mmCIF file of C-alpha atoms and ligand atoms in Angstrom:
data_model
loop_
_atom_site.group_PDB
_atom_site.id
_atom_site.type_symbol
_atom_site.label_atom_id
_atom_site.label_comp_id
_atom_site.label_asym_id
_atom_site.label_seq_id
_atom_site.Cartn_x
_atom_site.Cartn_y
_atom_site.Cartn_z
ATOM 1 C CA UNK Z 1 0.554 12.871 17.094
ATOM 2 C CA UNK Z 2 -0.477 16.068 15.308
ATOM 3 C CA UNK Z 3 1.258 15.065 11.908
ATOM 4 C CA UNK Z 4 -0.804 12.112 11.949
ATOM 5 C CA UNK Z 5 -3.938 14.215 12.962
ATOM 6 C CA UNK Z 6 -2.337 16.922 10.053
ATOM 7 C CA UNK Z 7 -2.441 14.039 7.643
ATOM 8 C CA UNK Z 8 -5.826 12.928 8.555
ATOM 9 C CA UNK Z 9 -7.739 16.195 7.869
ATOM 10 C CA UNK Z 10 -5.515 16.309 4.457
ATOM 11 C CA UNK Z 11 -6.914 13.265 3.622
ATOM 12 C CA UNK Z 12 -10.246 14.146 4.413
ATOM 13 C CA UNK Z 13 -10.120 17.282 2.418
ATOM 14 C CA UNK Z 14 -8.471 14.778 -0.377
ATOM 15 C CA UNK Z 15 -11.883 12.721 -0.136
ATOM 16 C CA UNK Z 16 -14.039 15.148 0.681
ATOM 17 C CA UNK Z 17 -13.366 16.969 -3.083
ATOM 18 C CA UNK Z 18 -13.897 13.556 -4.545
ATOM 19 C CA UNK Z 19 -17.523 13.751 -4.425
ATOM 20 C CA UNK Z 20 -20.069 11.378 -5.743
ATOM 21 C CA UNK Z 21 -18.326 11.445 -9.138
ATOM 22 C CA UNK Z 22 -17.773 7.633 -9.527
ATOM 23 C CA UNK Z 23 -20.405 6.817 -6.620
ATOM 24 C CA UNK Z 24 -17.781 4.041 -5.587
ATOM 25 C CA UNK Z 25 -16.665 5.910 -2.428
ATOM 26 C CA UNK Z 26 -17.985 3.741 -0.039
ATOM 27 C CA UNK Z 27 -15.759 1.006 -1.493
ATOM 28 C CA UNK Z 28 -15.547 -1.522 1.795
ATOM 29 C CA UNK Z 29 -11.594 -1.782 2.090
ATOM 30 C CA UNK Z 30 -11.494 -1.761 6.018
ATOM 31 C CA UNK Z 31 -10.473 -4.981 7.330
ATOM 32 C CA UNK Z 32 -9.142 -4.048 10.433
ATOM 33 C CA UNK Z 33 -10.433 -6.619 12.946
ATOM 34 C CA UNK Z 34 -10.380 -4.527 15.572
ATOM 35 C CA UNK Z 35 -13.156 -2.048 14.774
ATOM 36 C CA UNK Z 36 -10.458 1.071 15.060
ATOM 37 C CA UNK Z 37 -9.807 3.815 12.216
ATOM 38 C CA UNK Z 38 -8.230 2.238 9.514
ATOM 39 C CA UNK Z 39 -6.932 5.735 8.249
ATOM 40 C CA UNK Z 40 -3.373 4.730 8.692
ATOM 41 C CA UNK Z 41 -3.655 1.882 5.540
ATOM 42 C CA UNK Z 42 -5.376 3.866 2.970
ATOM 43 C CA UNK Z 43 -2.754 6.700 3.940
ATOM 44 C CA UNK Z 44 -1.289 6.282 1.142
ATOM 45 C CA UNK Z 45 -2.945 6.555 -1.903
ATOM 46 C CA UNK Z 46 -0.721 6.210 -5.015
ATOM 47 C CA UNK Z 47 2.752 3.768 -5.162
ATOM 48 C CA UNK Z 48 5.616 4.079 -2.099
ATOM 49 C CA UNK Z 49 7.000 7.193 -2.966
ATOM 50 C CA UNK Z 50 9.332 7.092 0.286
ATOM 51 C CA UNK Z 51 11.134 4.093 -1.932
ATOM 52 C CA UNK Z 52 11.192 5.718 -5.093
ATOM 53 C CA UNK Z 53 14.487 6.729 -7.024
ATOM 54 C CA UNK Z 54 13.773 10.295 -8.186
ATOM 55 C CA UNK Z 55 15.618 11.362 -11.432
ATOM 56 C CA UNK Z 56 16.481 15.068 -11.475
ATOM 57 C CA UNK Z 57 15.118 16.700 -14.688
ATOM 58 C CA UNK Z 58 15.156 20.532 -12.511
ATOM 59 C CA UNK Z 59 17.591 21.816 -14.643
ATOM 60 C CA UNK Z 60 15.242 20.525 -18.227
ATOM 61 C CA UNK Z 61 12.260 22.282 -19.830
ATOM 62 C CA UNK Z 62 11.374 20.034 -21.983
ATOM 63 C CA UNK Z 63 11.070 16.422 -19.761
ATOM 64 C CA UNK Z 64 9.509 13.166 -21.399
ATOM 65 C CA UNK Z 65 8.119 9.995 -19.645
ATOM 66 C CA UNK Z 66 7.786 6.866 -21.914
ATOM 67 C CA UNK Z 67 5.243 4.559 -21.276
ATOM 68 C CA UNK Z 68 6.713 1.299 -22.746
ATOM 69 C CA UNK Z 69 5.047 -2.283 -22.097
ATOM 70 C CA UNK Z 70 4.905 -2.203 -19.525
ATOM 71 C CA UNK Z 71 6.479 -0.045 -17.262
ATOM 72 C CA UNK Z 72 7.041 4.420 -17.660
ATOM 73 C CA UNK Z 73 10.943 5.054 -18.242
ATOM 74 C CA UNK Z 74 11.570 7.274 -16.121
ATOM 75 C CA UNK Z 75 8.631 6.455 -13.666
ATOM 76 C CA UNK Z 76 9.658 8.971 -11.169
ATOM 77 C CA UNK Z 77 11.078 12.606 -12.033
ATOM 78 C CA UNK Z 78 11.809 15.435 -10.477
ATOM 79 C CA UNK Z 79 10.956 18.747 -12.385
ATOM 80 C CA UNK Z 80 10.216 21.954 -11.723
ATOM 81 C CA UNK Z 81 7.163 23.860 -10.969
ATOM 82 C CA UNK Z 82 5.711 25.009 -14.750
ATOM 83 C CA UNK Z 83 7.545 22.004 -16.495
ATOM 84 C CA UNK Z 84 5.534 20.151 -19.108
ATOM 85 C CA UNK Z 85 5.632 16.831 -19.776
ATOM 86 C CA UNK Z 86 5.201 14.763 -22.695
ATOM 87 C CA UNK Z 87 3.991 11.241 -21.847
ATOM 88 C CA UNK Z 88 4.820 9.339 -24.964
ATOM 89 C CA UNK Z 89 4.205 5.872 -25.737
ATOM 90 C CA UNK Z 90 6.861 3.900 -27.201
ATOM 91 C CA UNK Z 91 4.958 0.634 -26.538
ATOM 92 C CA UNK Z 92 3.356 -1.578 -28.794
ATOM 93 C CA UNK Z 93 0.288 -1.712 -26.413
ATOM 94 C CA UNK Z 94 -2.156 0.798 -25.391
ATOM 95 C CA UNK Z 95 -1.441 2.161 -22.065
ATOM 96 C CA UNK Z 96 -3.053 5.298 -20.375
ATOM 97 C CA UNK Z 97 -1.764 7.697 -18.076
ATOM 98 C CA UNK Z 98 -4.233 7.834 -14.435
ATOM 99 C CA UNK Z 99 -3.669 10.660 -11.606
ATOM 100 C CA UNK Z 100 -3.574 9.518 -8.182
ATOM 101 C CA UNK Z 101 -6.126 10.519 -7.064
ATOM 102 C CA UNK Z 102 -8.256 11.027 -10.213
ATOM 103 C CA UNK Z 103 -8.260 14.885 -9.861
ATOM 104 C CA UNK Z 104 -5.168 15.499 -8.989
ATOM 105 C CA UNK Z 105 -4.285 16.274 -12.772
ATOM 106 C CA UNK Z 106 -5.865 15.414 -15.641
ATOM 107 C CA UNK Z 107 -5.078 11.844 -16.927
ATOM 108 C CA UNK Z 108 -4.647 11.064 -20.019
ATOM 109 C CA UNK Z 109 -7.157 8.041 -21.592
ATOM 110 C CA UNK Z 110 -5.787 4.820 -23.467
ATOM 111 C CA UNK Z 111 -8.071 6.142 -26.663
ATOM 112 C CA UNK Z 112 -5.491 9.397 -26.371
ATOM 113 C CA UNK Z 113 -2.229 7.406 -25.970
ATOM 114 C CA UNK Z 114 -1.945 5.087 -29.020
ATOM 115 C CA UNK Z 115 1.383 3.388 -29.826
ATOM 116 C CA UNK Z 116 3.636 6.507 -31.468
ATOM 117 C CA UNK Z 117 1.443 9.397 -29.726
ATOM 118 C CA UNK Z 118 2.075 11.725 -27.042
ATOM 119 C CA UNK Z 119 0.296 13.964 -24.539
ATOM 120 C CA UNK Z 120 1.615 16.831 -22.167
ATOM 121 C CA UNK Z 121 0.702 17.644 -19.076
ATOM 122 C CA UNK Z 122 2.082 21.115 -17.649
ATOM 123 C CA UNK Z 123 2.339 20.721 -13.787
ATOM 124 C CA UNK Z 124 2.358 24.488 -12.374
ATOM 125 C CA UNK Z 125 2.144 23.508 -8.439
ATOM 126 C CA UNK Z 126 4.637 21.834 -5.968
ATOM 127 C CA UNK Z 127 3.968 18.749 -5.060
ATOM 128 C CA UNK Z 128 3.607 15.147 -5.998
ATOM 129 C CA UNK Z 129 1.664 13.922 -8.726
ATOM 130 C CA UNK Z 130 1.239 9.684 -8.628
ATOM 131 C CA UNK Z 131 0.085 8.011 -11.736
ATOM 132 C CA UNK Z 132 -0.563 4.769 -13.088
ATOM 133 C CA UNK Z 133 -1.395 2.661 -16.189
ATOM 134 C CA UNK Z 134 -4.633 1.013 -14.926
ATOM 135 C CA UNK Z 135 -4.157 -1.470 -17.943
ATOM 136 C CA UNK Z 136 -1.014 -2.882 -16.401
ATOM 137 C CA UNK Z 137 -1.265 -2.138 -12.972
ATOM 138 C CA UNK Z 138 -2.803 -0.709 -10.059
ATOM 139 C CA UNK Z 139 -2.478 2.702 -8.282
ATOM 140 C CA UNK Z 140 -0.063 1.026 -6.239
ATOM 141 C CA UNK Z 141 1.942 -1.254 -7.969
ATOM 142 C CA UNK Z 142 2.849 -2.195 -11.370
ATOM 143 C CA UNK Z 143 2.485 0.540 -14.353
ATOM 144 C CA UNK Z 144 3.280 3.446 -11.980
ATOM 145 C CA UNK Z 145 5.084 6.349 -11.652
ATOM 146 C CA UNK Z 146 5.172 9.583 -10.191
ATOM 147 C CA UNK Z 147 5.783 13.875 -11.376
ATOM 148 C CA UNK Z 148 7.565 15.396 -8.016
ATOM 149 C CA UNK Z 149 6.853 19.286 -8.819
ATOM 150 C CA UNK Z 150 9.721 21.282 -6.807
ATOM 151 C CA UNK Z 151 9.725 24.947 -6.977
HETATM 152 CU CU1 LIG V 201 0.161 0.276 -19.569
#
């Protein structure tokens, strides 16, 4: 009961520092029949991260992510807190790097990700950091990937 009430404030504070930016907020996903809360589905807002096989990149400083067409190699790493890394793209596509959700770090645009470049991202805080390639998937499935921070 109070983890679920815990996680409901968190994601209330989560959508309550999205403001107005996008003015898309009131985006009409409930289709619970029922009329209830339908909290528990949006719970969740990046890919399964309970199913994901982490690799361990603790003990690296320097830790690379390739986005390839069309799926990141590795698309879920472990690293720790202050770690940059380079998202590279070793595709022959554009692809672009989006945070989950959009503030949670700063995402990197298609425009800045042509085939052959690379962008860092330094991730200072614990925690996990979802992303996705919104030209090859959604921010649940498809192009995604995840940045577990660990202190
Ligand atoms: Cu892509």
């Amino acid at each position: 009961m109070s983890t679920s009430r815990t996680l409901a404030s968190l994601l209330t504070v989560a959508v309550l520092t999205v403001p107005a930016l996008s003015g898309c907020s009131s985006d009409d996903s409930a289709k619970g029949g029922d009329g209830s809360t339908t909290t528990a589905t949006t719970a969740a807002p990046g890919p399964d991260l309970a199913d994901a096989e982490w690799s361990d990149q603790t003990a690296d400083t320097a830790v690379t992510v390739q986005a390839r067409d069309n799926i990141f190699v590795k698309p879920y790493i472990e690293v720790k807190a202050g770690t940059t890394v380079t998202f590279t793209n070793r595709g022959r596509n554009q692809h672009n790097v989006l945070a989950v959700p959009e503030d949670r770090f700063e995402s990197i645009e298609a425009d800045d990700l042509e085939p052959g470049s690379s962008q860092d991202v330094t991730f200072t805080a614990p925690g996990d950091y979802p992303y996705y390639c919104s030209l090859h998937g959604t921010a649940t499935k498809g192009m995604v990937g995840a940045v577990r921070v660990v202190e």
